[in-house]
Amino acid sequence: MRLKSDSEGQYTGRILKGVGGFYYVLDDTGSVHECKARGRFRLDGTTPLPGDIVCFSTQKDSYGFIEEIMPRRNELKRPRVANVDMVAIVVSAQKPQADKLLCDKLIVHLKRAGIRPLLVINKCDAAAPEAVDALEAEYSGVCPVVRVSALSGEGLPELKAALSGCCTCFAGQSAVGKSSLLNALFPRLSLETGGLSRKADRGRHTTRHAELIVLDDFSGTVVDTPGFSFLEPESIEPEELGALYSDFEDHASRCRFNGCLHDKEPDCGVKEAVLKGMISEGRYQRYLTILEELQEMKEKRYD
Ligand code: GDP
Ligand code: ZN
């Protein structure tokens, strides 16, 4: 990391991390500037976050100042970061078995928030290629899919290419290999893997702040702490759900009814596509599960 403080000026950049009242801001040229936040941010209760796009001023031979924080596109609660463009949903091709319902729910929330999903199938070294093919086929119409192994290194160049041009956070169920993948991509990270000694280290983990790691070619950033939860999760109306399924899109235009839920309605283009094998049966069944959950939640809300 180069710290630049040899000139005065106004720039825009992205906060990589905050430590002890200092913020480290990456500018367009790949230089990192040490900055403090202007006192007025504290007055109006704004805390600069990793991922924030900021205007900052630099002074000769001293730290700079964050002058303005651009409106956030989104804000995650865990890890606490702003302006995530993409979430890499990691699943395992072997154990633990991919929790596809969790994947589908994550994808729905991401699409709604305007964040791109990327499905990362890890542990491909330890699974039959046919099993990986099946998993990939189910999501190939939904979002980009990459097949990788943190252990053997296969697919890591493709994963790196997919991370280019955006700010990505890794998410997914426990033990799928998120930490292993981050370590394989960024060896200096040395995150713990396998859940070993996590308990003993809990104190350290709760105080650790998320940080953005910059790709070698400065083409993108990755949040060093896996996880994904919005600060304010908005409830989704059941009628909205279908439109968040990009693999349903072409077929839904053939539904007889406007606002078809693709559930019990006759002449439903989505159900026809499922029968023809154009949409996977599993993905459709999970859609119905999520639809039902949203309907129940809605009833509770209006009770
Ligand atoms: P996390 O909980 O998602 O961060 O998962 P970890 O990175 O801690 O990995 C969980 C376990 O899976 C560890 O025992 C890893 O060694 C193992 N693992 C991670 N990636 C791979 C992989 O690509 N192939 C195989 N065979 N095992 C892996
Ligand atoms: Zn329909």
Short mmCIF file of C-alpha atoms in Angstrom, two decimals, residues 28 51 72 85 89 110 132 145 177 241 248 264:
data_model
loop_
_atom_site.label_atom_id
_atom_site.label_comp_id
_atom_site.label_asym_id
_atom_site.label_seq_id
_atom_site.Cartn_x
_atom_site.Cartn_y
_atom_site.Cartn_z
CA ASP A 28 -8.46 6.14 -9.14
CA GLY A 51 -16.84 0.81 0.64
CA ARG A 72 -24.81 4.86 -0.37
CA ASP A 85 -21.91 -4.41 -6.22
CA ILE A 89 -22.59 -17.01 -3.11
CA LEU A 110 -29.80 -9.44 -4.12
CA VAL A 132 -21.09 -30.18 -10.57
CA VAL A 145 -21.48 -19.50 -12.32
CA GLY A 177 -14.88 -22.84 1.91
CA LEU A 241 -41.28 -12.62 -6.39
CA PHE A 248 -38.68 -17.31 -15.45
CA LYS A 264 -52.39 -22.48 -9.11
#
